[in-house]
Short mmCIF file of C-alpha atoms and ligand atoms in Angstrom, two decimals:
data_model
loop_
_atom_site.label_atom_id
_atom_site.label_comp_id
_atom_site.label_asym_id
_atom_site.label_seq_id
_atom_site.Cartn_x
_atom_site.Cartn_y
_atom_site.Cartn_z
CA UNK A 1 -0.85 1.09 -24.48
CA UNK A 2 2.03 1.69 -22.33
CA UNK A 3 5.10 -0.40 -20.64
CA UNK A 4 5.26 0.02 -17.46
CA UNK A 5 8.36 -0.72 -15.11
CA UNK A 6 6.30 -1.70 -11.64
CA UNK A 7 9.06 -2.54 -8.63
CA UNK A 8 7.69 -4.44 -6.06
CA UNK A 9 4.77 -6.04 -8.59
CA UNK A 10 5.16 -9.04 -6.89
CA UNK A 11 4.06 -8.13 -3.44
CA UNK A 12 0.51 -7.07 -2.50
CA UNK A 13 -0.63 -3.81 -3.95
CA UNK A 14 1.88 -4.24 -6.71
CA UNK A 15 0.96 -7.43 -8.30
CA UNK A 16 -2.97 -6.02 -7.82
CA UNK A 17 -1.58 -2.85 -9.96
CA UNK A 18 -0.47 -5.50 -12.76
CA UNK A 19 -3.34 -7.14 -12.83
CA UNK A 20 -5.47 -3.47 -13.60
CA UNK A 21 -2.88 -2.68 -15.71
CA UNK A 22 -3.00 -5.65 -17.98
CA UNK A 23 -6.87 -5.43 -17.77
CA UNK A 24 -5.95 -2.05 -19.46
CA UNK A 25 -4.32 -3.38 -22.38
CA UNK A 26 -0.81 -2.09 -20.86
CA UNK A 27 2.90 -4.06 -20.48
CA UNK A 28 3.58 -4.22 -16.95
CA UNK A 29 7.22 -5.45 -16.08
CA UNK A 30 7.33 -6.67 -12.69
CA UNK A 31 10.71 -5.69 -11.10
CA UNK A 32 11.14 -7.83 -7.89
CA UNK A 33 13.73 -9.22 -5.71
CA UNK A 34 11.13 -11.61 -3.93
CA UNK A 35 12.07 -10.62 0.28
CA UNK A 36 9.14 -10.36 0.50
CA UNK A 37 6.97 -10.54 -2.80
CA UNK A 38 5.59 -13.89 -4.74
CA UNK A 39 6.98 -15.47 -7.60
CA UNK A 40 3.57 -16.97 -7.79
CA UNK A 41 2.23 -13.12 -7.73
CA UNK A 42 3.68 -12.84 -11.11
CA UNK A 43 0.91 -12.93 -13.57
CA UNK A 44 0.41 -10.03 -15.73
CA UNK A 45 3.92 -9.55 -17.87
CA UNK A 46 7.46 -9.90 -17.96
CA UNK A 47 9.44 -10.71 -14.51
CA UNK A 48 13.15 -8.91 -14.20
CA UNK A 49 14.24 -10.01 -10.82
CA UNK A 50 16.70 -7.53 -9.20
CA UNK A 51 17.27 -5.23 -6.28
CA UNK A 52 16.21 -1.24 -6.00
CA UNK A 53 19.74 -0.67 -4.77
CA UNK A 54 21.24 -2.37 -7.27
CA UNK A 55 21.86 0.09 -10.09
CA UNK A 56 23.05 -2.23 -12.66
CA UNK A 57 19.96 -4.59 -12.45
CA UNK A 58 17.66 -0.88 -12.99
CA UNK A 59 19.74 -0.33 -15.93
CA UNK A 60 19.38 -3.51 -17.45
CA UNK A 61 15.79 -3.36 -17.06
CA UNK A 62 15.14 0.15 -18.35
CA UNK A 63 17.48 -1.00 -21.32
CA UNK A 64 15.23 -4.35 -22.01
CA UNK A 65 11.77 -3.03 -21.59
CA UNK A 66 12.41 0.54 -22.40
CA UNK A 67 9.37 1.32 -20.19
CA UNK A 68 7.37 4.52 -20.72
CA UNK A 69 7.05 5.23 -17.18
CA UNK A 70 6.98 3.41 -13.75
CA UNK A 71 5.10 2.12 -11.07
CA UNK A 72 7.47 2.32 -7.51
CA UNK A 73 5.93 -0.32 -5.00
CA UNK A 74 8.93 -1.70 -3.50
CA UNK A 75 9.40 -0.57 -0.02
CA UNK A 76 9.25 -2.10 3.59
CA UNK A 77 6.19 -1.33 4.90
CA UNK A 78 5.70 -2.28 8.82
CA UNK A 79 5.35 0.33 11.19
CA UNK A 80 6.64 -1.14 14.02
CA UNK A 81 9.43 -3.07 12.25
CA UNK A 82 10.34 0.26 11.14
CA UNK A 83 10.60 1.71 14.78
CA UNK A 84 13.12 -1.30 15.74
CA UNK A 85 15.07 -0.60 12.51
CA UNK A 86 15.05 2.58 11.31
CA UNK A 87 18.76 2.64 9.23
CA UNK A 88 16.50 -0.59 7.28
CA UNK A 89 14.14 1.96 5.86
CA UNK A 90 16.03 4.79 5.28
CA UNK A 91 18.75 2.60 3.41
CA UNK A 92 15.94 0.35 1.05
CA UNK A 93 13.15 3.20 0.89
CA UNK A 94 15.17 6.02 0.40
CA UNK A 95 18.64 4.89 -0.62
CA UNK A 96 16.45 2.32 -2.84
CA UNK A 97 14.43 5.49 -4.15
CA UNK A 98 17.22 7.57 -4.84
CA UNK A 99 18.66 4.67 -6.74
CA UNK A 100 15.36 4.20 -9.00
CA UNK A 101 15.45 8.12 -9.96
CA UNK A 102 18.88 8.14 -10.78
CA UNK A 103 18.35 5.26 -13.44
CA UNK A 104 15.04 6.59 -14.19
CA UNK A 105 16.84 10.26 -15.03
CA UNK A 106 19.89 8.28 -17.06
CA UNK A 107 17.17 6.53 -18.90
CA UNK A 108 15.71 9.43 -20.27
CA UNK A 109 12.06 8.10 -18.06
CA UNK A 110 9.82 11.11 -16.45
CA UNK A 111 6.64 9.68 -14.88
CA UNK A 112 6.74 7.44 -11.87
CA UNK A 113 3.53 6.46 -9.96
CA UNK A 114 4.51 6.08 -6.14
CA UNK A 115 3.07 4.51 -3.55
CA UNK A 116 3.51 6.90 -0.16
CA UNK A 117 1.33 6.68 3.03
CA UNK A 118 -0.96 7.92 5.36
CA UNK A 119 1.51 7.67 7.97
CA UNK A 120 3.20 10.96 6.65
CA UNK A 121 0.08 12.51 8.29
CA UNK A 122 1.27 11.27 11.98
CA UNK A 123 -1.57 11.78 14.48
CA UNK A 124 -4.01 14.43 13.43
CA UNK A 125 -6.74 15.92 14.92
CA UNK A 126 -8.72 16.07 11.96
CA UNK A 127 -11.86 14.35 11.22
CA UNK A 128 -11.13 14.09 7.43
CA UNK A 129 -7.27 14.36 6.69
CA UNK A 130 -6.87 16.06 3.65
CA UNK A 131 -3.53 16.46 1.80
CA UNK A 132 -2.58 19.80 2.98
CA UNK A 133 -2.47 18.63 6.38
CA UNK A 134 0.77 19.00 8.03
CA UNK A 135 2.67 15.96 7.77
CA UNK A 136 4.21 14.91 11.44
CA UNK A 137 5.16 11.11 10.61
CA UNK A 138 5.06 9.42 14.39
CA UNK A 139 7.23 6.45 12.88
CA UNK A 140 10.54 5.89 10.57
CA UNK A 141 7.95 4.36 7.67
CA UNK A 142 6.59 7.26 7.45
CA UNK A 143 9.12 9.70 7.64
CA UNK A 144 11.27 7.31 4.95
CA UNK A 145 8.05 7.91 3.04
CA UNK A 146 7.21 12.08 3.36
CA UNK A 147 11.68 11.95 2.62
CA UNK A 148 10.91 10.15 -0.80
CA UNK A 149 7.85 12.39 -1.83
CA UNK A 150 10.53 15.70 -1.11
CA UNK A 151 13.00 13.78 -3.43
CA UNK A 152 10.29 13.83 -6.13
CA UNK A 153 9.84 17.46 -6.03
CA UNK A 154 13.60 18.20 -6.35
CA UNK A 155 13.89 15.67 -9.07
CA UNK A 156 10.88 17.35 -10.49
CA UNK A 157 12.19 20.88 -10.65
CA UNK A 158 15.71 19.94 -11.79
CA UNK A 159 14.60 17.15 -14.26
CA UNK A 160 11.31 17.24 -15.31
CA UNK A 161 10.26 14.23 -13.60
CA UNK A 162 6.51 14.51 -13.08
CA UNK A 163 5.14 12.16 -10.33
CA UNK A 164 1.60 10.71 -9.09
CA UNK A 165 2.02 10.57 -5.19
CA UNK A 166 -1.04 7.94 -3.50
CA UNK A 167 -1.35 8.29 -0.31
CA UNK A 168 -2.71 4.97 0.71
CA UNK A 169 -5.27 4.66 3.57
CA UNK A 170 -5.30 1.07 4.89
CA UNK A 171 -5.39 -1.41 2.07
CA UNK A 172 -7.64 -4.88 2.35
CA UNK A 173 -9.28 -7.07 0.34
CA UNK A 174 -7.95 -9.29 -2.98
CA UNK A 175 -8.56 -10.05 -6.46
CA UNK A 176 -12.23 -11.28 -6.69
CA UNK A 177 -11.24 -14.71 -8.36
CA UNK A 178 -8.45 -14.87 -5.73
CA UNK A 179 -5.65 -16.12 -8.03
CA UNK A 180 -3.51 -13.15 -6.36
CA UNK A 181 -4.28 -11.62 -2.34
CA UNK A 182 -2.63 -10.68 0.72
CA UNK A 183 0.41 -12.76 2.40
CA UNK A 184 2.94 -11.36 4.25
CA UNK A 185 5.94 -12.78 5.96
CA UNK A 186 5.28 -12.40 8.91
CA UNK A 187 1.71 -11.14 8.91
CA UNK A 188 1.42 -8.06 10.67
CA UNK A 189 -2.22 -6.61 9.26
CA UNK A 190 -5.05 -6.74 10.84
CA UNK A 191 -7.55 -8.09 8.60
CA UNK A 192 -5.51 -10.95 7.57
CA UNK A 193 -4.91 -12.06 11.15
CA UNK A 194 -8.61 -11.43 12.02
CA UNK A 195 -8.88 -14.43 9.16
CA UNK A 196 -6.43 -16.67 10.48
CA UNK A 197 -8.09 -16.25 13.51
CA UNK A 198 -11.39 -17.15 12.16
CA UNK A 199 -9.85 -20.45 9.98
CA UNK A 200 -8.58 -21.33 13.97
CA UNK A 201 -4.57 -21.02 12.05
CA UNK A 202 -4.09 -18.98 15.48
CA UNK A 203 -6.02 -19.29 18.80
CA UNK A 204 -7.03 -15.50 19.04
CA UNK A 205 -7.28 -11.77 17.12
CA UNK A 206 -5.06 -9.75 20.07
CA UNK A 207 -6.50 -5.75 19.82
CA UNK A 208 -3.41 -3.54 20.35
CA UNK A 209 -4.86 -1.01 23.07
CA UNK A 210 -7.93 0.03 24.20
CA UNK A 211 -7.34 3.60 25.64
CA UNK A 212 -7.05 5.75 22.57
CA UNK A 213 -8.94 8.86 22.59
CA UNK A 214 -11.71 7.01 20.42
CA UNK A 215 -15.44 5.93 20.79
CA UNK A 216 -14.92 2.46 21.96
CA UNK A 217 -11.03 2.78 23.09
CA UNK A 218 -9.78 1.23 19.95
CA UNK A 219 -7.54 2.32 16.84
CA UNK A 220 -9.84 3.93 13.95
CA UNK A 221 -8.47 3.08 10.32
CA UNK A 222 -9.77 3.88 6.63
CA UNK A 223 -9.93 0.67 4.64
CA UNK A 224 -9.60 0.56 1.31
CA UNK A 225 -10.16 -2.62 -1.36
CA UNK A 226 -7.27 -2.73 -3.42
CA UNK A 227 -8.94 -3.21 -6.64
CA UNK A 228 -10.22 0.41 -5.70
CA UNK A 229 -6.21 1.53 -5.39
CA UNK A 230 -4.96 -0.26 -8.81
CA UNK A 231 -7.68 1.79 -10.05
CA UNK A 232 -6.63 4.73 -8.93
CA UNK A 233 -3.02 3.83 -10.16
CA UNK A 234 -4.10 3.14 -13.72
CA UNK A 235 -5.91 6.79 -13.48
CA UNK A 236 -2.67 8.28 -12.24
CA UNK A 237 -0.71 6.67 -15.38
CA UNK A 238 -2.99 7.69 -17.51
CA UNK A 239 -2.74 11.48 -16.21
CA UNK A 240 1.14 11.62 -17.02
CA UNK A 241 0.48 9.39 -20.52
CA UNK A 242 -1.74 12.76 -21.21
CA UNK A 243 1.45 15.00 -20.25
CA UNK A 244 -0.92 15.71 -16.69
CA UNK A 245 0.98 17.37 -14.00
CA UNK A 246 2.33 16.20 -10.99
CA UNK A 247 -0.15 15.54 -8.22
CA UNK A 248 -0.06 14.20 -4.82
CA UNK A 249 -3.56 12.44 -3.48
CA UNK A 250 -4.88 10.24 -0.82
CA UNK A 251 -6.83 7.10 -1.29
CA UNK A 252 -9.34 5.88 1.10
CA UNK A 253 -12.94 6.23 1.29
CA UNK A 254 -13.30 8.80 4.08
CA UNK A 255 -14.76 6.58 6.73
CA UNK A 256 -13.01 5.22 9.89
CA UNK A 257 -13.62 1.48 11.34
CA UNK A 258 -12.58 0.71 15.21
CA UNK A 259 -10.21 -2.24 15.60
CA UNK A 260 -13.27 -3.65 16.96
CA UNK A 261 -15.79 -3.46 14.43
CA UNK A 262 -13.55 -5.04 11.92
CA UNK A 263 -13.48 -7.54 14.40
CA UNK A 264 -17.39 -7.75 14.68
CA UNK A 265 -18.12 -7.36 10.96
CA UNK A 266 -15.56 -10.36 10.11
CA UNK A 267 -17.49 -12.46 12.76
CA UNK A 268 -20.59 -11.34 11.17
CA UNK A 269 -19.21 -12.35 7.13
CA UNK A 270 -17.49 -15.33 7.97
CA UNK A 271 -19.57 -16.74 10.48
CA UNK A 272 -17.02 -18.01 13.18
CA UNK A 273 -16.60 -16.87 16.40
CA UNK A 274 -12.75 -14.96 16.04
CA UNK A 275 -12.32 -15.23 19.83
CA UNK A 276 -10.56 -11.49 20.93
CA UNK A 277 -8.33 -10.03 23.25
CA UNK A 278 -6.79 -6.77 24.38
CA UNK A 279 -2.98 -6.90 24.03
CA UNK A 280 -0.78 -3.61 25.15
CA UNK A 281 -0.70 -0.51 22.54
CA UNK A 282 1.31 -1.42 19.10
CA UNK A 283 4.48 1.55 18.99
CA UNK A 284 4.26 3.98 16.60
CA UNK A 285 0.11 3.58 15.86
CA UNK A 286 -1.77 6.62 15.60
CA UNK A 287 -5.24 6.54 17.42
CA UNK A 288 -6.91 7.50 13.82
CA UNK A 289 -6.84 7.80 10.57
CA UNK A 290 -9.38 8.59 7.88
CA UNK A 291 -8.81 10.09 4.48
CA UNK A 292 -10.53 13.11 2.91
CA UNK A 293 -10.71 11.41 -0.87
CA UNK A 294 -12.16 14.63 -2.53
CA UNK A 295 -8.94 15.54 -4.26
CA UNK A 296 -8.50 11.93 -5.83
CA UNK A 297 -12.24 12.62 -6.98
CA UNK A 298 -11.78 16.32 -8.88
CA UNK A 299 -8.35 15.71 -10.20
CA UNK A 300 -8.86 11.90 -11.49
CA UNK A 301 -12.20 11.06 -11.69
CA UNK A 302 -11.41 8.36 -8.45
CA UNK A 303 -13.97 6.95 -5.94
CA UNK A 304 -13.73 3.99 -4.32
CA UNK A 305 -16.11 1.84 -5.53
CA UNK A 306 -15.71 -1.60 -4.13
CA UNK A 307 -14.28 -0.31 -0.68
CA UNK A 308 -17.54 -1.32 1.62
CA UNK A 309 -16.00 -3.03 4.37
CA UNK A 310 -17.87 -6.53 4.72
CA UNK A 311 -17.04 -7.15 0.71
CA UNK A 312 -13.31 -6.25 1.23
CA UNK A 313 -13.61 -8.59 4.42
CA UNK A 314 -15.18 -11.22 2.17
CA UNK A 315 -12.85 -10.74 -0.47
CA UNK A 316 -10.32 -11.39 1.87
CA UNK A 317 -11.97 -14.58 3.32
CA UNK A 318 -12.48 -16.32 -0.13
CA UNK A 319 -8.39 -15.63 -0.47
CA UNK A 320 -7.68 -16.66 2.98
CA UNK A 321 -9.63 -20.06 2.51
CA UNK A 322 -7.50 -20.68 -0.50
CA UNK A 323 -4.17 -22.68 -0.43
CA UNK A 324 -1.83 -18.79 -0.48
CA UNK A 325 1.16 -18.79 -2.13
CA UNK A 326 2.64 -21.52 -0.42
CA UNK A 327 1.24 -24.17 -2.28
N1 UFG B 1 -4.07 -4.24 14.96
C1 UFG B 1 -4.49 -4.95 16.08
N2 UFG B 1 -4.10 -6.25 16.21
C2 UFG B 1 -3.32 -6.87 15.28
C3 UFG B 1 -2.91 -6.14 14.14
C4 UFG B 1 -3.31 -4.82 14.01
O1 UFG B 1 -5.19 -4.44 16.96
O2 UFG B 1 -2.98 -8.05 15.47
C5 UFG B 1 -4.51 -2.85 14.82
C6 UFG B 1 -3.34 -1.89 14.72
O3 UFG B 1 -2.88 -1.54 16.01
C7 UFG B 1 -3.98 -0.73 13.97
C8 UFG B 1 -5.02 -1.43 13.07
O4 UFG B 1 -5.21 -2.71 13.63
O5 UFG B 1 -4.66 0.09 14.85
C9 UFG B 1 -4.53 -1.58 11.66
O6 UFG B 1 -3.24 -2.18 11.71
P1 UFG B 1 -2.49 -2.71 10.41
O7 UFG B 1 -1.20 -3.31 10.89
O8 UFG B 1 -3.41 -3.58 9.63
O9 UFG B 1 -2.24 -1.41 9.56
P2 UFG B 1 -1.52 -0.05 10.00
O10 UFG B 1 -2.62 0.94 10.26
O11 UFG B 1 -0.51 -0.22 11.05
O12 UFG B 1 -0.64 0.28 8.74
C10 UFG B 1 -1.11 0.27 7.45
C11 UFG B 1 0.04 -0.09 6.54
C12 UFG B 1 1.09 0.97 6.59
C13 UFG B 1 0.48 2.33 6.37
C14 UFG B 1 -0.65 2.58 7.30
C15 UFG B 1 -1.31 3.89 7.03
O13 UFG B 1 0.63 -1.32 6.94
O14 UFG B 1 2.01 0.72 5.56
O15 UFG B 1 -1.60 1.53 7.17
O16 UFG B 1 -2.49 4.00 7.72
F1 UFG B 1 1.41 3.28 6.58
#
């Protein structure tokens, strides 16, 4: 049983990660400065509520909890937010990065689970992307991202800090009971909107392009439920608990859905009609991604297990019909 300092557990992957982790008989200390994570989120273990660049609320935290290890979450996350503000994300997801390992190093703590991206990856060509693939990031999220996973390897070599890098695919779904699921301010995913389209909250799903270099025109993504990626992050932990060495792994299942079969498959699992439309291209979206998960598999044990895409659509649906976090 381990404490575990998790920034960003109030958000969506993050508060999913407390939840496993408290499953697990571990301590999870949410660190949060709620931008853009829930105090209703909060669940699973102590709340500290501070910012990454704020060194003195790190401090105090590593001082209460004395965590064994941590769990880094907080980041902004939206592509094309992060092409109108780049100096946003490299000041919050590096400078807040740098920050964290700095207090992490002073606090005598060496394992850190972090969340990266399969937007280091850029466009590839690939069928399967596997980790060795070279790493062209085609927005600022991305390259904040690939900047923070170099930091780790520096930190590694001068300080010992040994580091579980996820590479996440595209997360969906929620908690099955749906006491914690996706909500962001403003929504920008596309499962999420494909609900609000179906609950008639907006008038129509708009599909950004339809002249990629794909079978049907539209964007290919990897979806993964994210009870399949707290999994993996509880394996991870576990790994450094065992004095495991550093490791950097995607996480998705190694299939591809079109814009436009998500579309048809939530039609199909809700039942509604999610009236659609093609809108211009989104900047910064590569025309596909899918994962090669193999690594995830031979060095953790890790498959997804709960990733098929109607039950991370229905997942989502049964959260989506709920009252959110607004209530
Ligand atoms: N999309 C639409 N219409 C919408 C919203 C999205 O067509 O209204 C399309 C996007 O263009 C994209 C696909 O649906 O092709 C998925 O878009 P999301 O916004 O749901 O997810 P992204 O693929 O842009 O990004 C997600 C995470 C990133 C992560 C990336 C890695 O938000 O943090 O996956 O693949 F980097």
């Amino acid at each position: 049983m381990a404490t575990v300092l998790v920034t960003g557990g109030a958000g969506y992957v993050g508060s999913h990660a407390c939840r496993a982790l408290a499953e697990a008989g571990h301590v999870p200390v949410c660190f949060d400065d709620f931008r853009t994570g829930w105090r209703a989120a909060v669940r699973f273990g102590p709340l500290v509520e501070g910012r990454l660049l704020d060194r003195a609320a790190l401090d105090a935290a590593f001082a209460a909890h004395r965590p064994e290890a941590v769990m880094h979450f907080a980041a902004l996350s939206l592509v094309a937010e992060s092409v109108a503000e780049p100096g946003r994300y490299w000041r919050e997801n590096v400078g807040g990065t740098l920050t964290l390992l700095e207090a992490m190093r002073d606090a005598g703590v060496g394992r850190l689970v972090f969340s990266s991206t399969a937007a280091v990856y850029g466009d590839s060509d690939l069928a399967l992307i596997p980790e060795h693939a070279p790493q062209r990031p085609t927005n600022p999220y991305g390259a904040t991202k690939l900047a923070v996973e170099r930091m780790l390897a520096d930190f590694g070599a001068a300080h010992g800090l040994r580091a579980v890098v996820f590479r996440y695919f595209n997360v969906a779904g929620a908690a099955a009971e749906a006491t914690i699921g996706e909500q962001h301010r403003p929504e920008t995913h596309l499962i999420p909107l494909v609900l609000e389209a179906a609950l008639g909250r907006r008038e129509a799903i708009v599909q950004h392009g339809d002249d990629y270099p794909t079978p049907d025109g539209a964007c290919v993504r990897d979806y993964i439920h994210v009870g399949d990626l707290a999994e993996a992050h509880l394996l991870g932990l576990e790994r450094l608990l065992r004095g495991g060495e550093s490791l950097t792994a995607n996480l998705g299942v190694g299939r591809g859905y079109s814009v436009r079969e998500v579309i048809e498959r939530a039609r199909a699992v809700t039942g509604r009609p999610i009236p659609a439309r093609i809108g211009p291209r989104r900047p910064g979206d590569p025309a596909r991604l899918v994962c090669d998960p193999a690594l995830a598999l031979a060095e953790l044990g890790w498959r997804a297990r709960r990733s098929d895409l109607d039950r991370m659509i229905a997942d989502a649906w049964t959260w989506a019909q709920g009252a959110g976090y607004d209530a």
